[in-house]
Short mmCIF file of C-alpha atoms in Angstrom, two decimals:
data_model
loop_
_atom_site.label_atom_id
_atom_site.label_comp_id
_atom_site.label_asym_id
_atom_site.label_seq_id
_atom_site.Cartn_x
_atom_site.Cartn_y
_atom_site.Cartn_z
CA MET K 1 95.25 105.37 36.61
CA THR K 2 96.35 103.33 39.58
CA GLN K 3 94.15 100.57 41.17
CA GLU K 4 92.16 102.16 44.14
CA ILE K 5 92.57 100.13 47.44
CA ASN K 6 89.60 98.63 48.87
CA LEU K 7 90.58 97.71 52.50
CA THR K 8 90.09 99.05 55.97
CA VAL K 9 92.88 100.18 57.76
CA GLY K 10 93.16 97.41 60.40
CA ALA K 11 93.05 95.18 57.06
CA LEU K 12 95.87 97.29 55.66
CA LEU K 13 97.91 96.79 58.79
CA ASP K 14 97.52 93.03 58.48
CA ASP K 15 98.51 92.81 55.11
CA ILE K 16 101.66 94.89 55.21
CA ALA K 17 102.56 92.95 58.62
CA GLY K 18 102.15 89.54 56.54
CA LYS K 19 104.32 90.99 53.66
CA TYR K 20 107.29 92.46 55.86
CA PRO K 21 106.87 90.69 59.25
CA ASP K 22 110.50 91.22 60.39
CA ASN K 23 110.94 94.58 58.59
CA GLU K 24 111.35 97.65 60.95
CA ALA K 25 108.02 99.59 61.30
CA LEU K 26 108.23 101.83 64.01
CA ILE K 27 111.27 103.54 65.80
CA TYR K 28 111.67 105.99 68.51
CA VAL K 29 115.14 106.82 68.32
CA GLU K 30 115.33 108.55 71.82
CA ARG K 31 113.12 106.00 73.63
CA GLY K 32 114.91 102.76 72.05
CA LEU K 33 111.48 101.85 71.17
CA ARG K 34 111.68 99.63 68.09
CA TYR K 35 108.72 97.17 66.47
CA THR K 36 108.46 95.15 63.21
CA TRP K 37 105.32 95.30 61.57
CA ARG K 38 104.73 91.94 62.95
CA GLU K 39 104.99 93.74 66.64
CA PHE K 40 103.61 96.72 65.74
CA ASN K 41 100.48 94.78 64.39
CA GLU K 42 100.12 92.70 67.50
CA ARG K 43 100.55 95.98 69.68
CA CYS K 44 97.69 97.42 67.91
CA ARG K 45 95.77 94.48 67.89
CA GLN K 46 95.92 94.15 71.61
CA VAL K 47 95.08 98.06 72.05
CA ALA K 48 92.00 97.14 69.91
CA LYS K 49 90.60 94.22 72.19
CA GLY K 50 91.16 96.50 75.21
CA LEU K 51 88.80 98.94 73.90
CA LEU K 52 86.36 96.30 72.88
CA ARG K 53 86.78 95.14 77.22
CA LEU K 54 86.13 98.96 77.80
CA GLY K 55 83.05 99.00 76.20
CA VAL K 56 83.80 100.96 73.00
CA LYS K 57 81.64 100.16 69.99
CA LYS K 58 82.07 100.60 66.19
CA GLY K 59 81.09 104.29 65.50
CA ASP K 60 82.05 105.57 69.15
CA HIS K 61 84.33 108.83 69.08
CA LEU K 62 87.53 108.53 70.84
CA ALA K 63 89.59 111.81 71.43
CA ILE K 64 93.60 112.01 71.58
CA TRP K 65 95.31 114.90 72.77
CA ALA K 66 99.08 114.18 72.84
CA TYR K 67 102.16 115.09 70.86
CA ASN K 68 103.56 112.28 68.99
CA VAL K 69 103.99 109.51 71.28
CA PRO K 70 104.00 105.80 70.31
CA GLU K 71 100.69 105.42 71.99
CA TRP K 72 99.12 107.96 69.25
CA VAL K 73 100.23 105.85 66.26
CA THR K 74 99.21 102.47 67.88
CA LEU K 75 95.73 104.11 68.43
CA GLN K 76 95.38 105.35 64.84
CA PHE K 77 95.56 101.44 63.74
CA ALA K 78 93.29 100.11 67.16
CA THR K 79 90.59 102.37 67.13
CA ALA K 80 90.42 101.66 63.16
CA LYS K 81 90.18 97.93 63.65
CA ILE K 82 87.01 98.31 65.91
CA GLY K 83 85.57 101.02 63.55
CA ALA K 84 85.95 103.73 66.22
CA VAL K 85 86.48 107.16 65.41
CA LEU K 86 89.59 108.82 66.34
CA VAL K 87 89.14 112.60 66.89
CA THR K 88 92.28 114.53 66.72
CA VAL K 89 92.97 117.14 69.32
CA ASN K 90 95.42 120.22 68.46
CA THR K 91 98.25 119.84 71.06
CA SER K 92 98.03 123.58 71.39
CA TYR K 93 94.36 123.95 72.53
CA LYS K 94 93.41 125.68 75.84
CA SER K 95 90.40 124.73 77.83
CA ALA K 96 87.86 126.74 75.90
CA GLU K 97 88.49 125.36 72.53
CA LEU K 98 89.20 121.75 74.35
CA GLU K 99 85.91 122.06 75.83
CA TYR K 100 84.33 122.72 72.29
CA LEU K 101 85.64 120.31 70.37
CA LEU K 102 84.92 117.31 72.85
CA ARG K 103 81.46 118.50 73.06
CA GLN K 104 80.91 119.04 69.23
CA SER K 105 82.77 115.61 68.51
CA ASP K 106 80.36 113.57 70.93
CA SER K 107 83.88 112.13 72.43
CA SER K 108 83.10 109.26 74.76
CA VAL K 109 86.90 108.49 75.34
CA LEU K 110 89.93 111.25 75.94
CA PHE K 111 93.39 110.06 75.67
CA MET K 112 96.06 112.48 77.04
CA VAL K 113 99.67 113.14 78.11
CA GLN K 114 100.28 115.26 80.78
CA GLY K 115 100.96 118.27 79.23
CA PHE K 116 102.64 120.00 75.92
CA LYS K 117 104.91 123.09 76.02
CA ASP K 118 103.66 125.61 78.50
CA THR K 119 99.77 123.73 78.84
CA ASN K 120 99.44 121.26 81.67
CA TYR K 121 96.73 119.09 79.89
CA VAL K 122 95.82 117.53 83.28
CA GLU K 123 95.16 121.18 84.65
CA THR K 124 93.35 121.95 81.45
CA LEU K 125 90.85 119.51 81.45
CA SER K 126 89.88 119.37 85.17
CA SER K 127 89.12 123.19 84.55
CA VAL K 128 86.57 121.89 81.86
CA VAL K 129 85.35 118.83 83.99
CA PRO K 130 86.02 119.45 87.68
CA GLU K 131 83.82 116.40 88.27
CA LEU K 132 86.79 114.42 87.35
CA ALA K 133 89.04 114.41 90.34
CA THR K 134 86.21 112.50 92.18
CA SER K 135 84.76 110.30 89.68
CA LYS K 136 85.43 106.33 89.61
CA PRO K 137 87.62 105.71 86.68
CA GLY K 138 84.95 104.78 83.84
CA GLU K 139 81.76 106.15 85.60
CA LEU K 140 82.45 110.27 84.85
CA LYS K 141 79.45 112.18 84.83
CA SER K 142 80.36 115.88 83.34
CA ALA K 143 77.93 118.60 83.24
CA ALA K 144 79.94 120.28 80.59
CA LEU K 145 80.72 117.22 78.55
CA PRO K 146 77.77 114.70 78.79
CA CYS K 147 79.22 112.03 76.37
CA LEU K 148 82.67 111.81 78.15
CA GLN K 149 82.78 108.69 80.06
CA HIS K 150 86.70 107.79 79.95
CA VAL K 151 90.02 109.66 80.30
CA VAL K 152 93.01 107.60 79.53
CA PHE K 153 96.36 108.95 80.65
CA ILE K 154 99.61 108.32 78.68
CA GLY K 155 102.65 108.29 80.95
CA GLU K 156 103.53 107.11 84.21
CA GLY K 157 100.74 106.26 86.62
CA ALA K 158 97.35 107.92 86.65
CA PRO K 159 95.49 111.02 87.68
CA ASP K 160 92.66 111.03 90.07
CA GLY K 161 89.36 110.11 87.60
CA MET K 162 91.92 108.72 84.89
CA ILE K 163 93.06 105.36 84.05
CA ASN K 164 96.53 104.22 82.44
CA PHE K 165 96.90 103.53 78.91
CA GLU K 166 98.57 100.03 79.80
CA LYS K 167 95.56 99.23 81.66
CA ILE K 168 94.07 99.36 78.19
CA VAL K 169 96.68 96.64 76.81
CA GLU K 170 95.72 94.32 79.81
CA LEU K 171 92.09 94.70 79.24
CA GLY K 172 92.96 93.35 76.05
CA ARG K 173 94.18 89.95 77.26
CA GLU K 174 90.46 89.16 78.67
CA VAL K 175 89.16 89.59 74.40
CA SER K 176 89.97 86.57 72.41
CA ASP K 177 90.95 86.93 68.57
CA VAL K 178 87.45 85.50 67.63
CA GLU K 179 85.64 88.52 69.35
CA LEU K 180 87.85 90.90 67.31
CA ALA K 181 87.63 89.20 63.95
CA ALA K 182 83.93 89.60 64.66
CA VAL K 183 83.59 93.26 64.84
CA GLU K 184 86.43 93.71 62.03
CA ALA K 185 83.91 91.47 59.80
CA THR K 186 81.33 94.45 60.03
CA LEU K 187 83.54 97.06 59.09
CA HIS K 188 83.14 98.80 55.77
CA VAL K 189 85.78 100.89 53.87
CA ASN K 190 83.29 104.05 53.14
CA GLU K 191 82.83 104.26 56.89
CA VAL K 192 84.58 107.15 59.16
CA ILE K 193 87.45 106.29 60.91
CA ASN K 194 89.28 109.66 61.34
CA MET K 195 87.56 113.24 62.54
CA GLN K 196 90.27 115.86 62.23
CA TYR K 197 89.12 119.74 63.34
CA THR K 198 89.97 122.35 60.88
CA SER K 199 89.48 125.84 59.80
CA GLY K 200 91.91 127.40 62.16
CA THR K 201 92.98 129.92 59.35
CA THR K 202 89.16 131.40 59.40
CA GLY K 203 87.37 130.68 62.32
CA PHE K 204 85.02 128.22 64.31
CA PRO K 205 86.62 124.50 63.90
CA LYS K 206 84.61 122.01 62.05
CA GLY K 207 85.05 118.63 62.39
CA VAL K 208 86.20 116.96 58.98
CA MET K 209 85.01 113.20 58.76
CA LEU K 210 87.23 110.92 56.97
CA THR K 211 86.89 107.37 55.86
CA HIS K 212 89.31 104.10 55.80
CA HIS K 213 88.92 104.77 51.87
CA ASN K 214 89.95 108.38 51.92
CA VAL K 215 92.98 108.10 54.23
CA ILE K 216 94.22 104.67 52.70
CA ASN K 217 94.09 105.86 49.13
CA ASN K 218 95.50 109.44 49.83
CA GLY K 219 98.62 107.75 51.83
CA PHE K 220 99.14 105.40 49.23
CA ASN K 221 99.25 107.86 46.17
CA ILE K 222 101.34 110.37 48.36
CA GLY K 223 103.62 107.58 48.93
CA GLU K 224 104.28 106.47 45.33
CA CYS K 225 104.74 110.35 44.34
CA MET K 226 107.73 109.64 46.77
CA ARG K 227 108.60 106.58 44.89
CA PHE K 228 108.22 104.85 48.60
CA THR K 229 109.26 100.93 49.11
CA GLU K 230 109.65 98.84 52.18
CA ASN K 231 113.32 100.03 52.03
CA ASP K 232 112.47 103.65 53.20
CA ARG K 233 112.78 105.05 56.31
CA LEU K 234 110.72 108.70 57.01
CA CYS K 235 111.45 110.94 59.49
CA ILE K 236 108.06 112.26 60.78
CA PRO K 237 108.58 115.60 62.77
CA VAL K 238 105.31 116.72 61.77
CA PRO K 239 102.59 116.24 64.51
CA PHE K 240 100.13 113.31 64.24
CA PHE K 241 97.00 115.09 65.18
CA HIS K 242 97.31 117.15 61.82
CA CYS K 243 96.87 115.42 58.50
CA PHE K 244 100.34 116.19 57.74
CA GLY K 245 101.42 113.68 60.05
CA CYS K 246 98.80 111.13 60.21
CA VAL K 247 98.49 110.56 56.35
CA LEU K 248 101.32 112.06 54.56
CA GLY K 249 103.52 110.73 57.22
CA VAL K 250 101.77 107.54 58.73
CA MET K 251 99.49 106.23 56.01
CA ALA K 252 102.22 106.83 53.14
CA CYS K 253 104.72 104.56 55.16
CA VAL K 254 101.93 102.06 56.08
CA THR K 255 100.59 101.57 52.57
CA HIS K 256 104.16 100.77 51.23
CA GLY K 257 105.88 98.91 54.29
CA THR K 258 107.98 102.01 55.15
CA THR K 259 109.60 102.48 58.35
CA MET K 260 108.35 105.21 60.43
CA VAL K 261 110.92 107.39 62.53
CA PRO K 262 108.73 110.03 64.52
CA VAL K 263 110.07 112.76 66.32
CA GLU K 264 107.63 113.50 69.61
CA ILE K 265 108.03 116.98 69.54
CA PHE K 266 109.80 119.05 66.86
CA ASP K 267 113.05 119.93 67.52
CA PRO K 268 115.65 120.90 64.55
CA LEU K 269 118.88 118.75 66.33
CA LYS K 270 116.85 115.86 67.35
CA VAL K 271 115.54 115.67 63.63
CA LEU K 272 119.05 115.97 62.17
CA GLN K 273 119.72 113.43 64.95
CA ALA K 274 117.26 110.99 63.85
CA ILE K 275 118.20 111.29 60.41
CA GLU K 276 121.58 110.38 60.75
CA LYS K 277 120.95 107.70 63.16
CA GLU K 278 118.86 105.58 61.33
CA ARG K 279 119.74 106.52 57.84
CA CYS K 280 116.53 108.07 57.12
CA THR K 281 115.76 108.25 53.10
CA ALA K 282 112.75 110.82 53.79
CA VAL K 283 111.86 113.74 55.85
CA HIS K 284 109.10 115.96 55.99
CA GLY K 285 108.35 119.38 57.31
CA VAL K 286 106.74 122.73 56.69
CA PRO K 287 109.28 125.36 55.17
CA THR K 288 109.88 127.13 58.95
CA MET K 289 111.20 123.25 60.02
CA PHE K 290 113.47 122.71 57.41
CA ILE K 291 114.80 126.31 57.79
CA ALA K 292 115.64 125.53 61.42
CA GLU K 293 117.30 122.13 60.74
CA LEU K 294 119.59 124.01 57.75
CA GLU K 295 120.48 127.03 60.27
CA HIS K 296 120.94 124.80 63.44
CA PRO K 297 124.86 125.62 64.53
CA ARG K 298 125.63 122.12 64.55
CA PHE K 299 124.25 121.07 61.06
CA GLN K 300 127.59 120.52 59.59
CA GLU K 301 128.33 117.60 62.25
CA PHE K 302 125.63 115.28 60.61
CA ASP K 303 125.91 112.85 57.78
CA LEU K 304 122.69 113.46 56.01
CA THR K 305 123.55 111.60 52.80
CA SER K 306 121.07 108.87 52.91
CA LEU K 307 118.14 111.28 52.03
CA ARG K 308 116.41 111.15 49.18
CA THR K 309 112.97 112.33 49.48
CA GLY K 310 110.18 113.93 51.63
CA ILE K 311 107.53 116.77 51.67
CA MET K 312 107.59 120.08 52.10
CA ALA K 313 104.24 121.48 52.65
CA GLY K 314 101.78 124.06 54.73
CA SER K 315 103.16 127.06 53.13
CA ASN K 316 104.85 128.77 50.43
CA CYS K 317 108.82 127.33 49.77
CA PRO K 318 111.17 129.96 49.23
CA ILE K 319 113.34 128.88 46.13
CA GLU K 320 116.76 129.27 48.26
CA VAL K 321 115.26 127.21 51.09
CA MET K 322 114.55 124.54 48.54
CA ARG K 323 117.84 124.56 46.83
CA ARG K 324 119.36 124.34 50.34
CA VAL K 325 117.39 121.13 51.47
CA ILE K 326 118.31 119.61 47.59
CA ARG K 327 122.09 120.46 47.97
CA ASP K 328 122.97 120.26 51.85
CA MET K 329 120.26 118.01 53.09
CA HIS K 330 120.84 115.84 50.16
CA ALA K 331 117.00 115.35 49.54
CA SER K 332 117.28 115.79 45.70
CA GLU K 333 113.77 114.01 45.56
CA ILE K 334 111.95 116.39 47.89
CA THR K 335 108.17 117.17 46.82
CA ILE K 336 105.76 119.56 47.65
CA ALA K 337 102.43 118.78 48.06
CA TYR K 338 99.29 120.86 48.58
CA GLY K 339 95.34 120.17 49.94
CA GLN K 340 93.32 120.72 53.12
CA THR K 341 91.76 118.35 55.75
CA GLU K 342 88.46 118.08 53.88
CA SER K 343 90.52 116.45 50.70
CA SER K 344 91.92 113.60 53.01
CA PRO K 345 94.22 116.02 52.58
CA VAL K 346 96.63 115.91 49.25
CA ILE K 347 95.15 117.08 46.10
CA THR K 348 98.20 117.98 44.01
CA GLN K 349 101.92 117.02 44.42
CA THR K 350 105.23 117.33 42.33
CA ARG K 351 106.77 114.22 41.33
CA THR K 352 110.37 113.08 42.45
CA ASP K 353 112.00 113.90 39.25
CA ASP K 354 110.14 117.43 38.72
CA PRO K 355 112.90 120.41 38.10
CA ILE K 356 113.33 122.70 41.15
CA GLU K 357 111.46 125.39 39.36
CA LEU K 358 108.51 123.67 39.17
CA LYS K 359 109.05 122.61 42.88
CA VAL K 360 109.09 126.24 44.03
CA SER K 361 106.55 127.53 41.76
CA THR K 362 103.85 125.21 41.63
CA VAL K 363 102.34 122.82 44.16
CA GLY K 364 102.69 119.75 41.47
CA ARG K 365 99.92 118.30 39.75
CA VAL K 366 96.79 116.22 40.88
CA LEU K 367 96.96 112.94 42.24
CA PRO K 368 96.13 109.40 40.61
CA ASN K 369 92.34 108.82 40.31
CA VAL K 370 91.51 112.48 41.15
CA GLU K 371 89.61 115.31 39.25
CA LEU K 372 90.79 118.65 39.51
CA LYS K 373 89.35 121.94 37.92
CA ILE K 374 89.81 125.93 38.17
CA VAL K 375 86.48 127.47 38.29
CA ASP K 376 85.39 131.26 37.71
CA ILE K 377 84.73 132.58 41.02
CA GLU K 378 81.47 134.32 39.95
CA THR K 379 79.94 131.93 37.39
CA GLY K 380 81.24 128.80 38.38
CA ALA K 381 82.02 128.00 34.87
CA GLU K 382 85.30 125.77 34.13
CA LEU K 383 88.26 127.85 33.15
CA PRO K 384 90.90 126.89 30.62
CA PRO K 385 94.78 126.40 31.31
CA GLY K 386 96.54 129.94 32.69
CA LYS K 387 93.26 131.58 33.95
CA GLN K 388 92.90 132.37 37.73
CA GLY K 389 89.86 130.61 39.45
CA GLU K 390 88.74 128.67 42.27
CA LEU K 391 90.49 124.72 42.82
CA CYS K 392 87.77 122.15 42.93
CA THR K 393 88.26 118.80 43.36
CA ARG K 394 86.61 115.48 43.17
CA GLY K 395 86.99 111.93 43.88
CA TYR K 396 87.92 109.22 46.50
CA LEU K 397 89.65 111.78 48.63
CA VAL K 398 86.66 113.98 49.16
CA MET K 399 85.51 113.80 52.85
CA LYS K 400 82.38 112.31 54.17
CA GLY K 401 81.38 116.00 55.42
CA TYR K 402 81.59 118.18 58.49
CA TYR K 403 80.25 116.51 61.73
CA LYS K 404 76.72 117.68 62.51
CA MET K 405 77.32 120.57 60.24
CA PRO K 406 74.88 119.87 56.96
CA GLU K 407 74.73 123.30 55.89
CA GLU K 408 78.64 123.86 56.16
CA THR K 409 79.03 120.45 54.16
CA ALA K 410 76.66 121.71 51.55
CA LYS K 411 78.67 124.95 51.21
CA ALA K 412 82.20 123.19 50.41
CA ILE K 413 80.75 120.18 48.62
CA ASP K 414 78.51 120.85 45.63
CA THR K 415 75.48 118.80 44.14
CA ASP K 416 77.92 117.13 41.76
CA GLY K 417 80.49 116.12 44.47
CA TRP K 418 82.97 118.76 43.70
CA LEU K 419 84.80 119.86 46.83
CA HIS K 420 85.30 123.80 46.53
CA THR K 421 88.56 124.56 48.10
CA GLY K 422 88.24 128.25 48.73
CA ASP K 423 91.78 128.33 47.23
CA LEU K 424 92.37 130.46 44.51
CA ALA K 425 94.84 128.73 41.56
CA VAL K 426 96.12 129.02 38.33
CA MET K 427 96.84 125.47 36.03
CA ASP K 428 98.99 125.59 33.36
CA GLU K 429 98.72 123.51 30.06
CA ASN K 430 100.87 120.54 31.82
CA GLY K 431 98.36 120.38 34.67
CA TYR K 432 100.85 121.98 37.25
CA CYS K 433 98.86 124.53 39.73
CA LYS K 434 99.81 127.62 41.39
CA ILE K 435 98.10 128.55 44.49
CA THR K 436 97.59 132.24 44.34
CA GLY K 437 95.56 133.05 47.55
CA ARG K 438 92.46 132.16 49.24
CA ILE K 439 89.23 133.60 48.09
CA LYS K 440 88.08 134.81 51.48
CA ASN K 441 91.79 136.71 51.97
CA MET K 442 91.22 138.63 48.62
CA ILE K 443 91.28 142.37 49.01
CA ILE K 444 88.74 144.46 47.49
CA ARG K 445 89.95 147.95 47.40
CA GLY K 446 87.64 150.47 45.70
CA GLY K 447 86.14 147.90 43.33
CA GLU K 448 89.49 146.52 42.27
CA ASN K 449 90.51 142.67 43.38
CA ILE K 450 93.65 142.59 44.88
CA TYR K 451 95.21 139.15 45.53
CA PRO K 452 97.94 139.59 48.35
CA ARG K 453 99.97 136.84 47.02
CA GLU K 454 100.94 138.86 44.09
CA ILE K 455 102.25 141.84 46.52
CA GLU K 456 103.98 139.17 48.63
CA GLU K 457 105.95 137.73 46.02
CA PHE K 458 106.90 140.96 44.68
CA LEU K 459 108.19 142.30 48.31
CA TYR K 460 109.93 138.68 48.76
CA THR K 461 112.30 139.94 45.86
CA HIS K 462 113.81 142.60 48.39
CA PRO K 463 116.92 141.65 49.91
CA ASN K 464 116.20 142.99 53.54
CA ILE K 465 112.73 140.97 53.56
CA SER K 466 112.93 137.52 55.21
CA ASP K 467 109.01 137.01 55.21
CA ILE K 468 105.91 139.18 54.31
CA GLN K 469 102.25 138.68 54.78
CA VAL K 470 99.79 141.05 52.93
CA TYR K 471 96.05 141.34 54.16
CA GLY K 472 93.36 143.67 53.88
CA VAL K 473 92.44 146.09 56.63
CA PRO K 474 88.78 148.16 57.03
CA ASP K 475 88.77 151.59 55.34
CA ARG K 476 85.87 153.70 55.22
CA LYS K 477 86.46 155.40 51.93
CA TYR K 478 87.87 152.41 49.62
CA GLY K 479 86.12 149.48 51.69
CA GLU K 480 89.67 147.99 52.27
CA GLN K 481 93.02 148.83 52.69
CA VAL K 482 96.49 146.98 51.75
CA MET K 483 98.43 146.10 54.75
CA ALA K 484 102.01 144.29 54.98
CA ALA K 485 103.46 142.57 58.05
CA VAL K 486 107.24 142.23 57.33
CA VAL K 487 109.76 140.21 59.26
CA LEU K 488 113.42 141.33 58.24
CA LYS K 489 116.15 139.34 57.83
CA GLN K 490 118.76 139.42 60.79
CA GLY K 491 120.75 142.47 60.94
CA CYS K 492 118.87 144.40 58.44
CA GLY K 493 116.90 147.54 59.02
CA MET K 494 114.18 149.23 57.01
CA THR K 495 111.25 152.11 57.62
CA GLU K 496 107.66 151.52 56.17
CA ASP K 497 108.36 154.43 53.24
CA GLU K 498 111.43 152.17 52.25
CA VAL K 499 108.72 149.60 51.78
CA LYS K 500 106.25 151.72 49.78
CA GLU K 501 109.05 153.69 47.77
CA PHE K 502 110.34 149.95 46.83
CA CYS K 503 106.79 149.19 45.23
CA ARG K 504 106.71 152.85 43.54
CA GLY K 505 106.56 152.46 39.70
CA ARG K 506 106.74 148.90 40.17
CA ILE K 507 103.16 147.48 40.92
CA ALA K 508 100.42 149.31 40.42
CA ASN K 509 99.50 152.33 43.11
CA TYR K 510 96.11 150.66 44.49
CA LYS K 511 98.08 147.60 45.21
CA ILE K 512 101.23 149.32 47.30
CA PRO K 513 100.71 148.71 51.10
CA LYS K 514 99.12 151.72 52.93
CA TYR K 515 100.02 150.39 56.07
CA VAL K 516 103.53 148.65 57.02
CA ARG K 517 104.29 146.88 60.48
CA PHE K 518 107.45 145.11 61.06
CA VAL K 519 107.05 142.08 63.39
CA ASP K 520 109.07 139.15 64.38
CA SER K 521 106.74 136.33 63.69
CA TYR K 522 103.41 135.70 62.58
CA PRO K 523 100.32 133.85 64.51
CA MET K 524 100.37 130.25 63.44
CA THR K 525 98.16 127.06 63.72
CA ALA K 526 100.02 124.11 65.17
CA SER K 527 100.36 122.68 61.79
CA GLY K 528 102.35 125.61 60.31
CA LYS K 529 99.80 127.84 58.63
CA ILE K 530 99.52 131.30 59.16
CA GLN K 531 96.53 133.03 60.37
CA LYS K 532 95.72 135.99 58.63
CA PHE K 533 92.43 136.72 60.22
CA LYS K 534 94.46 136.94 63.51
CA LEU K 535 96.97 139.68 61.98
CA ARG K 536 93.93 141.29 60.67
CA GLU K 537 92.39 141.54 64.12
CA MET K 538 95.62 142.66 65.65
CA ALA K 539 95.89 145.50 62.91
CA ILE K 540 92.38 146.72 63.48
CA ARG K 541 93.07 147.19 67.15
CA GLU K 542 96.39 148.90 66.79
CA LEU K 543 95.57 151.05 64.20
CA GLN K 544 91.95 151.85 66.10
CA LEU K 545 89.82 150.68 62.67
CA GLU K 546 87.06 149.49 64.78
CA GLY K 547 84.83 151.87 63.27
CA ASN K 548 85.63 151.24 59.89
CA VAL K 549 84.59 147.45 60.11
#
């Protein structure tokens, strides 16, 4: 067992800046921006002081709606240094989702960029808060969002009613080190400093409350699984608003003095350029990101021999992709991680020396200082190795709860402190886990329990199929029927009948998809998780099954 770290996030940064003051902490290749640990800590302290001068108090909720800009990672530490709670906003949100999150989270400050992809954030916010344009900065009175007082703009200038981020830095000059130290002295490791909205794959978002202790210890153990040191350099193209970016990325680095090399908006070419230019030793991504990098027409031009490790997570990794990441990207020690936001987020991870078979067939074994068990979904009894049940975890990693949702919290965390993930899993005798599906995704057809993952794994073996998602649709006679959404490999053709014929005699008849549709892509959350509930909704409409629901 490793020692648990009992520091606040701010104290951790002070500690690392003291150990490695002149090492590079944060590099933005395209901006030519480089901070040493001393400089980065000073920048965070300056912003923390500016927030105090703005009137932000310990426990206040501050939302950030931005892609991976430098201010994002600065705010992650500046807010923690004064005990404010950073509320992360999905970069893909539109007006209704933004309004829900800001209202439900009681956010008093919003930090935002101009926009992302096809969404103009300034216009979107104006539609939710029309009063902003005619308000003096800091004096906002919004009917829809009564808690919101300040909007801080990250970029050039400041739209009406907002102040520019650099103004916060200036305000910090009016606050002494003594004032900041006095606030820091009141902080406790078990206080909430981060709130992330989750449940994008199942419905209404819930605010997951994470503490200093949650994210530091999870980040440290994640970094240990990759054998991070102060000599490593991690390319981070995954979004900061998600745990993948801010914990598996940022906190795994900061706990080890590892250099952070973020990519602001994912672009496979920019990832390849950053790895080569900065000699990155690690890179993170969901499988689709690694595929985009490997298949980029200029892939062969880049020297990636500095790569050693990193994390692939978010969805299942096809074995051929893993082989190519190890062989062609030189990441021989790449790891797989599994978890959920409610567990800060990583529960299990493969280790650098695990064989490739374990990296593609399992999600690794439990992290140090964490308990894990597989329980029967009917009785709750703990199951032996080899039996499928719900994966549950307990320890420092379990969230404080869902913000203002005590009933939802009680459903997720039982009276003994076990977090129920809702994921179906099997653990082998060596402690390696396979995720076999979600309880909610289980299809019940005529009394038979059908696990989509099993059918997906089978159909993956067809040479024409690139990707496959299996889910249930309503049926009057059987309750549910099996449906498959298939992405074909480029240049390959296939019919619905051919898919069914491939299954006949090889899997049970009741598991053969009744419906097959061919698609180019799947609806995704911004963090790369496939939204099966949206596939189901689309299928119900297309097949006119509304009467069966």
